Amino acid sequence: MKTTKNLFSQGMLSIAFVGGLLSNVHAQTAGSGDWASYNRTLAGDRYSPLNQINATNVASLKLVGSFDLQTDINSFQTGPLVVSGIMYFTTNRFTYAVNAATGNLVWKRERSNAATAGYGANRGVAYLDGKLFRGTSDSHVLGMNAKDGSILWDVKLDVSGQPGVAIPMAPIAYKGMVFVGTAGGDLVGVTGHVYALDASDGHVIWKFNTITNYADNPKTSTGIPVSGGGYWTSFGLDETTGILYAPAGNPAPDFDIEARGEDLKYFNHLIALDIKTGKVIASKQLVKNDIHDWDVSAPPVVFTTKEGRKLVASANKNGLLSVLDIAGITNDPNGAEKTIPLIYEVPTTTRINTDVALSREFFTYFKPGYLGGNEWNGPAYDPQTNIIYTGADDWGLKAKLAPLDSVKNRIPAPGSNWFGTKDLVTDDPKLATGWLTAFDAKDGSEKWKYHTTGPILAGVTPTAGGLVFTASMNGEVYAFDAATGKILWKGTTNLINGGGVITYSVNGKQYLAVAAGMKSDLWFGTAKNSKIFIYSL
C-alpha cells in the first residue's frame, strides 16, 4: 500500500531555520500556548487558556506579520496549527511551515499530483510527536517530519483511485494513531470511510464503512448506486473513554429521496467509534430524510458543562445546533450499539420552509440552502462562560427536482456530482449574511447573537481573556466580549475569510492568526490571493 516519496517534488522544499524555533520541534510536546490540533484540543472545544490579549487591551491589536501564498491561490479553508512557534497549514497542493510570530517561510513542500477532488479543499494537518499527518485529493495519507517537511511515509488507501474519493478533512492524532476519513459523498457511487492508521508507518489498524453492508449491497432499495456519508472536516475525541465522534455526511442524490429510497445507516449520523477497533459504540441521526444537502459534517465538540453534564455538540448545515448527552456512552467492547440521547436543538441561522417537500413541477425556496447553515467549522465551547458559540451562514436557494425516470435511469458517471435536481438557483450573493450566536450550554437558551454582513465560515475561538474571535466572508475579523457580544475590536483582511482563526503564544507573547483568501467555485467572490494574517498587541 505504500508508495515512494517522490510524489512530492523534492525541488520545492525550501528551508529557512528561524531563530532556534525548530531546535526542539521533533521531540517536543504541545503546550498550553500551542494550537496543536484542528480545533486546538482533540475534544474540539477551540477554547484557548491564553489571556494576555483580553477585553481591556484588545482594542490595541494590530497586524504584526503575514504570509502570502503568492501563486497558490486556492480554496483556503485550512485550520492552521502552531507548535513551538511554528505554524503549519495546507492547501490541496502544498504543506507549509512558517514562523508563527512573523509569517516568514520555514519550509514548504508540493505534491506533484494533478488530480483535484474534494472541491480542491484541504483543511489541515494533525500533529503528534514531531510528525505531521495530512490527506490528499487522491486519498493518500502522508506522515511528514515537522522539522523539514520530509516524507516519512505515504500510504495509498484502498479507496484511492475510485472516482470522486478525496481526503479534504484535517486528521487528528492520538496515542500513536492517526484518524482520518474520506469524502465525496455527493458524487455517484462514493461512500465515506473512517480509518485509524499507525502513526509510525501509516499501516491501517482498522477501517469503518459508513454503509456497513456496502460490499454486499452497493445498490439502494430503488436500485440506484448507494452514495453518501462522507467525512469532510474533522473529528472530536473523548480521551476519557477512548471514543471518536465522527460526523457522517448526506446521502446522494442529495435532494431526491424518492429516487434513493429510505435512509441507510449511517447517513447524517454522529457516530461514536471505539478508537482501538472502529466498532460503533453509539450513534444518532441528526438529519433524517435529507432533501436539502444538509450534511452532518462539521467537527463535533466534546465537553463537560459547569453543571457537570457531559455533552457533545454538533452544528449542522440544517441550521441547528444539536446537543447530546454522552454521560452513558462508555466504551464497552461487548455492549450493543446505543442511541445517543438528544437533549435540545436550537437554530443557528434563519430557517424557512425546512419541512416543505421539493417538487418536480415548480421551484421550492428554502433556508438554509445547500451552502447555508454551519459549514466546515463547528461549534466552540467556553468553560468560563458555559457558552457554546457558533458561526453560521444565512443564504437560501430554490430548487426543482429532475423527472424521476431521469434520476433513476440516467445516472451520471461514477464520481460525478449527483444532486438529482433539474435546477438550483441560489439567492443573490449580495443577500448572503451570517450569524455569531452564543447559547447557554445548560439549556440552549440564547445569550446573545450578532448579525454580520457576510457569512461566518471561519473558525470561532473563545479565550480565557474573555474574548471570542472569528472572521466573516466580507473580510472583517472580530473580537467580541464573550459574555455580552459587544464588539471590542474589528480588523479587516480585505479577503474572503473561510479558514481557521486561532490564537497561540510564541516566547510568551500571544498572537491571533487568520487564514484568509478563499477561492472556490461553490462560493461567491474571487480571491485576489491567499494569505495568513498575524496580529498581536
XYZ file of C-alpha atoms in Angstrom:
537
model
C 0.000 0.000 0.000
C 2.937 2.336 0.380
C 4.322 4.370 -2.446
C 7.611 6.101 -2.896
C 8.372 9.532 -1.504
C 8.839 11.072 -4.923
C 5.147 12.017 -5.104
C 6.422 15.194 -3.512
C 8.675 17.457 -5.504
C 11.985 17.484 -3.697
C 12.927 20.646 -5.543
C 10.093 22.583 -3.925
C 11.424 22.125 -0.393
C 12.513 25.475 0.996
C 14.060 25.597 4.463
C 14.968 28.660 6.490
C 15.882 27.944 10.098
C 14.438 30.769 12.168
C 15.931 31.854 15.476
C 16.155 28.415 17.043
C 12.396 27.845 16.815
C 12.932 24.481 15.152
C 15.546 23.197 17.573
C 13.162 21.055 19.579
C 10.228 20.537 17.214
C 10.995 16.900 16.547
C 10.614 15.713 20.129
C 8.547 18.406 21.810
C 5.144 18.053 23.434
C 2.475 20.630 22.652
C 1.974 23.164 25.434
C -0.935 25.352 26.537
C 0.288 28.192 24.339
C 0.184 25.999 21.231
C -2.687 25.285 18.876
C -1.796 21.686 18.231
C -4.939 20.261 16.635
C -7.517 21.487 14.115
C -9.793 22.643 16.953
C -6.887 23.143 19.404
C -7.904 20.224 21.631
C -8.704 16.707 20.498
C -12.130 17.183 22.103
C -12.613 20.095 19.699
C -13.654 22.902 22.066
C -11.461 25.581 20.392
C -11.054 27.262 23.800
C -7.673 28.899 24.428
C -6.409 29.331 28.016
C -4.403 32.403 26.960
C -5.410 35.770 28.437
C -2.615 38.202 27.556
C -4.952 39.643 24.931
C -8.133 40.480 26.815
C -11.101 42.805 26.991
C -9.025 45.658 28.432
C -6.386 45.765 25.675
C -7.762 44.025 22.569
C -8.564 47.403 21.001
C -4.785 47.817 20.534
C -4.485 44.673 18.407
C -2.522 45.299 15.209
C -1.082 43.402 12.262
C 2.480 42.262 13.028
C 3.139 39.704 10.299
C 1.732 37.854 7.308
C 2.496 35.159 4.784
C 1.389 35.426 1.155
C 0.884 32.127 -0.664
C 1.585 34.001 -3.930
C 0.527 31.870 -6.913
C -1.066 29.240 -4.667
C -4.496 30.930 -4.676
C -6.842 28.235 -3.523
C -9.894 27.115 -1.587
C -8.166 28.337 1.572
C -10.184 26.612 4.295
C -7.203 25.372 6.259
C -7.171 25.285 10.050
C -3.562 26.193 10.963
C -1.667 24.504 13.784
C 1.037 26.128 15.906
C 3.563 24.069 17.835
C 6.689 25.548 19.454
C 6.495 28.742 17.444
C 5.977 27.131 14.037
C 2.678 27.369 12.169
C 1.653 24.511 9.871
C -1.120 24.709 7.282
C -2.126 23.207 3.958
C -3.625 23.679 0.537
C -4.514 20.980 -1.953
C -1.016 21.260 -3.456
C 1.243 22.393 -0.617
C 2.083 21.870 3.035
C 3.597 24.971 4.661
C 5.567 25.786 7.802
C 6.068 29.433 8.761
C 7.365 31.357 11.756
C 4.190 31.874 13.789
C 5.347 35.271 15.101
C 6.423 36.839 11.787
C 4.993 34.771 8.943
C 8.450 34.103 7.491
C 8.632 30.885 5.500
C 10.385 27.961 7.180
C 9.631 25.290 4.589
C 7.034 24.240 2.042
C 6.510 21.049 0.108
C 4.466 20.499 -3.018
C 2.655 17.352 -4.009
C 3.242 16.567 -7.672
C -0.244 15.216 -8.281
C -2.510 16.827 -10.866
C -5.758 15.274 -9.598
C -8.021 17.592 -7.630
C -11.081 16.242 -5.855
C -12.971 17.257 -2.736
C -13.601 20.676 -4.347
C -9.909 21.457 -4.029
C -10.102 21.996 -0.268
C -7.662 20.721 2.313
C -8.409 21.651 5.900
C -5.108 20.941 7.570
C -2.711 18.615 9.320
C -2.631 16.664 12.549
C 0.425 16.794 14.804
C 1.946 14.153 17.095
C 5.483 13.690 18.462
C 7.298 15.770 15.869
C 5.278 14.446 12.942
C 2.572 15.953 10.740
C -0.186 13.970 9.054
C -2.414 15.035 6.169
C -4.690 13.638 3.493
C -4.567 14.289 -0.239
C -7.083 14.738 -3.026
C -6.285 11.265 -4.393
C -6.809 9.583 -0.990
C -3.272 9.104 0.224
C -2.333 9.817 3.841
C 1.109 11.269 4.479
C 3.352 11.227 7.520
C 5.822 14.126 7.461
C 8.734 15.305 9.571
C 7.595 18.548 11.203
C 11.166 19.818 11.249
C 11.726 19.969 7.495
C 8.643 18.590 5.746
C 10.355 15.438 4.540
C 8.047 12.492 3.863
C 8.310 9.714 6.450
C 5.613 7.565 4.869
C 2.966 7.754 2.148
C 0.053 5.321 2.322
C -2.391 4.829 -0.527
C -5.762 3.929 0.982
C -7.740 1.069 -0.540
C -10.337 3.527 -1.924
C -7.723 5.606 -3.727
C -8.358 5.668 -7.454
C -12.133 5.419 -7.141
C -13.596 8.420 -8.990
C -14.517 11.287 -6.688
C -12.949 9.990 -3.461
C -10.751 12.520 -1.642
C -9.484 13.492 1.816
C -10.165 17.190 2.433
C -10.547 16.773 6.213
C -7.958 17.568 8.875
C -6.970 14.330 10.635
C -6.471 14.077 14.392
C -3.681 12.075 16.029
C -3.630 10.404 19.453
C -1.661 7.644 21.223
C 0.255 6.537 18.164
C -2.787 6.579 15.870
C -3.988 8.889 13.095
C -7.745 9.131 12.494
C -8.882 10.263 9.059
C -11.928 9.910 6.803
C -12.717 10.035 3.104
C -15.197 12.405 1.451
C -17.054 12.729 -1.837
C -20.495 11.569 -0.728
C -22.303 13.976 -3.092
C -20.897 12.006 -6.014
C -22.130 8.890 -7.788
C -21.045 5.673 -6.084
C -18.850 7.340 -3.443
C -19.333 6.360 0.202
C -17.396 7.543 3.235
C -14.925 5.614 5.387
C -13.040 6.270 8.616
C -9.536 4.883 9.081
C -7.185 4.504 12.009
C -3.568 4.423 10.847
C -0.420 3.675 12.778
C 1.441 6.968 13.224
C 4.848 5.297 12.933
C 4.481 3.812 9.458
C 0.932 4.510 8.260
C -0.376 0.966 8.131
C -4.155 0.664 8.547
C -5.222 -0.531 12.005
C -8.951 -0.540 11.263
C -11.484 0.769 8.780
C -15.129 1.726 9.293
C -17.587 1.963 6.394
C -20.427 4.477 6.701
C -22.599 1.951 4.850
C -21.613 -1.198 6.678
C -23.002 -3.675 4.143
C -21.909 -1.753 1.059
C -19.856 -4.615 -0.371
C -22.878 -6.938 -0.335
C -25.467 -4.289 -1.211
C -23.989 -1.479 -3.322
C -27.486 -0.520 -4.539
C -30.250 1.281 -2.683
C -33.753 -0.177 -2.310
C -34.692 1.671 -5.516
C -31.838 0.117 -7.479
C -29.532 3.122 -7.844
C -25.931 3.172 -6.530
C -25.527 3.753 -2.792
C -23.767 7.097 -2.413
C -23.020 9.411 0.519
C -21.829 9.520 4.092
C -18.536 11.340 3.531
C -16.255 12.896 6.157
C -15.325 16.441 5.205
C -13.906 18.369 8.153
C -12.527 16.710 11.306
C -13.452 14.608 14.332
C -13.909 15.029 18.077
C -12.255 12.690 20.591
C -13.245 11.795 24.139
C -9.923 10.849 25.706
C -11.543 9.624 28.936
C -13.487 6.872 27.163
C -11.377 6.310 24.057
C -14.309 7.194 21.791
C -14.018 9.016 18.467
C -17.035 11.096 17.406
C -17.321 11.151 13.601
C -19.872 13.255 11.662
C -21.068 11.393 8.556
C -22.500 13.418 5.684
C -25.587 13.288 3.498
C -26.776 10.633 1.015
C -26.962 11.229 -2.753
C -28.697 12.153 -4.968
C -28.781 14.924 -2.398
C -32.256 16.370 -2.964
C -34.235 13.370 -4.242
C -35.308 10.975 -1.502
C -37.887 9.358 -3.793
C -35.125 8.256 -6.136
C -32.762 6.929 -3.486
C -35.282 5.393 -1.083
C -35.181 5.097 2.674
C -32.294 6.313 4.794
C -29.417 3.937 5.397
C -27.124 3.786 8.381
C -25.072 5.885 8.900
C -26.072 8.765 6.630
C -26.188 12.090 8.530
C -25.316 10.395 11.808
C -22.997 11.396 14.603
C -21.141 8.143 15.221
C -19.219 7.096 18.347
C -16.377 4.711 17.420
C -14.021 2.706 19.623
C -10.584 4.151 18.812
C -8.921 0.736 19.198
C -11.202 -1.297 16.945
C -13.501 1.021 14.986
C -16.565 -0.651 16.485
C -19.709 1.512 16.649
C -20.413 2.214 20.323
C -23.369 4.562 19.756
C -24.911 6.837 17.131
C -27.637 9.379 16.474
C -29.090 10.507 13.153
C -29.286 14.304 13.291
C -30.789 14.964 9.829
C -33.462 12.489 8.692
C -34.762 12.022 5.138
C -32.446 14.762 3.911
C -33.799 16.648 0.873
C -31.611 19.767 1.192
C -27.980 18.544 1.213
C -27.828 19.276 4.943
C -24.811 17.231 5.939
C -23.841 16.398 9.468
C -20.311 17.342 8.564
C -18.770 19.882 10.945
C -16.484 18.573 13.708
C -18.334 17.993 16.997
C -17.120 19.240 20.378
C -16.958 17.024 23.482
C -17.183 18.914 26.784
C -18.449 18.938 30.364
C -20.654 21.835 31.439
C -20.353 23.842 34.646
C -23.242 21.739 35.934
C -21.113 18.628 35.418
C -23.046 17.269 32.454
C -21.015 15.520 29.766
C -22.177 16.547 26.308
C -21.319 16.555 22.638
C -22.441 19.412 20.381
C -22.808 19.294 16.606
C -23.616 22.352 14.456
C -25.066 21.189 11.162
C -25.885 22.509 7.685
C -29.607 22.392 8.547
C -29.005 25.468 10.694
C -29.457 23.668 14.001
C -27.131 23.193 16.940
C -27.716 19.658 18.224
C -26.586 18.931 21.784
C -26.498 15.338 23.014
C -25.909 13.612 26.355
C -22.913 11.253 26.334
C -22.668 10.544 30.061
C -23.857 6.995 29.439
C -21.776 6.413 26.297
C -18.924 4.244 27.513
C -16.549 2.008 25.636
C -17.879 -1.465 26.374
C -16.345 -3.813 23.784
C -19.105 -6.362 24.390
C -22.006 -3.920 24.557
C -24.721 -3.371 21.983
C -24.850 -0.160 19.981
C -26.655 2.633 21.834
C -28.582 5.664 20.648
C -27.036 8.925 21.860
C -29.793 10.884 23.635
C -30.609 14.279 22.119
C -31.131 16.988 24.762
C -32.012 20.007 22.661
C -31.745 21.580 19.218
C -31.704 25.327 18.609
C -31.459 27.339 15.367
C -28.149 28.944 14.433
C -29.450 30.831 11.380
C -32.663 31.687 9.520
C -34.782 28.611 8.726
C -37.557 28.828 6.088
C -39.610 26.010 4.502
C -37.461 23.401 6.194
C -40.242 20.778 6.131
C -41.671 21.558 2.679
C -41.220 18.762 0.151
C -39.439 19.594 -3.096
C -41.355 19.419 -6.371
C -40.614 18.223 -9.905
C -43.018 20.814 -11.355
C -42.118 24.071 -9.623
C -39.396 25.702 -7.551
C -39.363 25.401 -3.773
C -37.476 28.022 -1.766
C -35.733 27.098 1.491
C -33.204 28.323 4.023
C -30.566 27.289 4.815
C -29.631 26.438 1.265
C -27.091 23.774 0.431
C -24.386 26.350 1.191
C -26.168 27.571 4.292
C -26.140 26.732 7.970
C -22.922 25.573 9.606
C -20.144 24.530 7.283
C -16.646 23.113 7.977
C -16.015 24.919 11.268
C -18.169 23.566 14.070
C -19.174 24.900 17.483
C -16.825 26.125 20.218
C -17.263 25.816 23.985
C -16.057 28.265 26.650
C -15.852 26.724 30.160
C -15.639 30.187 31.745
C -18.962 31.405 30.386
C -20.527 27.942 29.946
C -21.466 29.094 26.446
C -21.484 27.290 23.096
C -20.612 29.643 20.227
C -21.499 29.005 16.591
C -20.768 30.864 13.385
C -23.263 30.363 10.569
C -24.218 31.241 7.011
C -27.594 32.788 6.153
C -28.166 32.078 2.469
C -31.122 30.436 0.720
C -31.931 28.868 -2.620
C -34.762 27.462 -4.681
C -34.705 24.026 -6.267
C -36.719 21.942 -8.724
C -36.258 18.181 -8.902
C -35.483 16.410 -12.159
C -38.010 13.907 -13.565
C -37.851 10.697 -11.549
C -37.066 8.463 -14.521
C -34.072 10.617 -15.477
C -32.672 10.437 -11.955
C -33.047 6.661 -11.760
C -32.267 5.732 -15.350
C -29.745 8.343 -16.471
C -27.211 8.047 -13.714
C -24.072 10.167 -14.266
C -20.662 8.550 -14.474
C -19.093 7.335 -11.206
C -17.623 10.231 -9.265
C -19.851 12.854 -10.920
C -21.950 15.371 -8.996
C -25.346 13.886 -8.207
C -27.884 16.302 -6.794
C -30.992 14.915 -8.501
C -32.192 18.395 -9.427
C -33.172 19.971 -12.705
C -32.477 23.489 -11.461
C -30.771 25.052 -8.442
C -30.885 28.832 -8.067
C -29.162 30.434 -5.102
C -30.092 33.792 -3.690
C -28.080 36.732 -4.973
C -24.712 36.518 -3.164
C -25.249 40.102 -2.009
C -28.048 38.733 0.193
C -25.815 36.200 1.941
C -25.176 37.178 5.574
C -24.012 35.459 8.741
C -24.578 34.955 12.452
C -22.446 34.501 15.519
C -24.628 33.148 18.325
C -23.906 32.394 21.981
C -26.011 29.639 23.565
C -26.199 28.698 27.234
C -24.797 25.155 27.264
C -27.240 24.136 30.000
C -30.432 24.507 28.004
C -29.638 26.100 24.633
C -31.162 29.444 25.538
C -29.756 32.333 23.561
C -27.353 34.615 25.450
C -26.574 36.938 22.526
C -26.138 36.984 18.762
C -24.563 39.202 16.141
C -25.666 39.540 12.506
C -22.774 40.020 10.059
C -22.960 41.317 6.502
C -21.089 38.228 5.270
C -21.396 34.525 6.143
C -19.275 33.242 9.027
C -17.487 30.179 7.714
C -14.264 30.810 9.647
C -13.357 29.270 12.978
C -14.815 30.642 16.219
C -12.355 30.898 19.115
C -13.171 31.776 22.757
C -10.316 32.597 25.145
C -9.553 32.938 28.835
C -9.163 36.647 28.143
C -12.941 36.928 27.948
C -12.947 37.210 24.154
C -14.399 35.418 21.155
C -12.523 35.762 17.864
C -13.937 34.981 14.430
C -13.991 36.333 10.865
C -16.538 36.869 8.094
C -16.558 36.352 4.344
C -16.813 40.134 3.996
C -13.165 40.347 5.099
C -13.794 41.504 8.657
C -12.077 39.984 11.709
C -13.793 40.397 15.080
C -13.075 40.288 18.791
C -16.294 40.062 20.821
C -16.842 40.279 24.552
C -17.518 36.609 25.305
C -20.242 37.330 27.859
C -22.143 40.165 26.167
C -21.399 40.016 22.437
C -20.141 43.586 22.296
C -17.551 44.144 19.536
C -14.303 45.209 21.204
C -12.082 45.209 18.111
C -12.528 44.838 14.370
C -9.906 44.450 11.672
C -10.008 43.509 8.008
C -8.084 41.237 5.671
C -9.816 42.632 2.569
C -10.159 38.993 1.516
C -12.790 36.267 1.788
C -12.237 34.690 5.211
C -13.078 30.989 5.247
C -10.302 29.312 7.216
C -9.034 28.991 10.747
C -8.974 31.768 13.331
C -6.545 30.712 16.048
C -4.644 32.174 18.992
C -1.353 30.981 20.456
C 1.815 32.198 22.143
C 5.430 32.396 20.982
C 8.131 33.206 23.536
C 5.499 34.378 25.993
C 3.652 36.684 23.581
C 0.094 35.967 22.445
C -0.869 36.153 18.764
C -4.017 35.853 16.659
C -3.853 34.351 13.162
C -6.442 34.255 10.382
C -6.356 32.149 7.208
C -7.890 34.392 4.512
C -8.411 34.467 0.753
C -10.798 31.668 -0.229
C -11.207 30.795 -3.895
C -13.974 28.303 -4.595
C -16.381 27.502 -7.408
C -19.072 26.897 -4.779
C -18.787 30.279 -3.068
C -19.188 33.768 -4.412
C -16.265 36.113 -4.924
C -12.827 35.678 -6.420
C -9.787 35.571 -4.161
C -7.052 38.020 -5.139
C -4.607 35.978 -3.118
C -4.459 33.613 -0.147
C -2.703 34.825 2.989
C -2.072 34.202 6.666
C -2.567 37.347 8.774
C -0.873 37.548 12.202
C -1.970 40.060 14.867
C -0.677 40.941 18.327
C -0.582 43.807 20.816
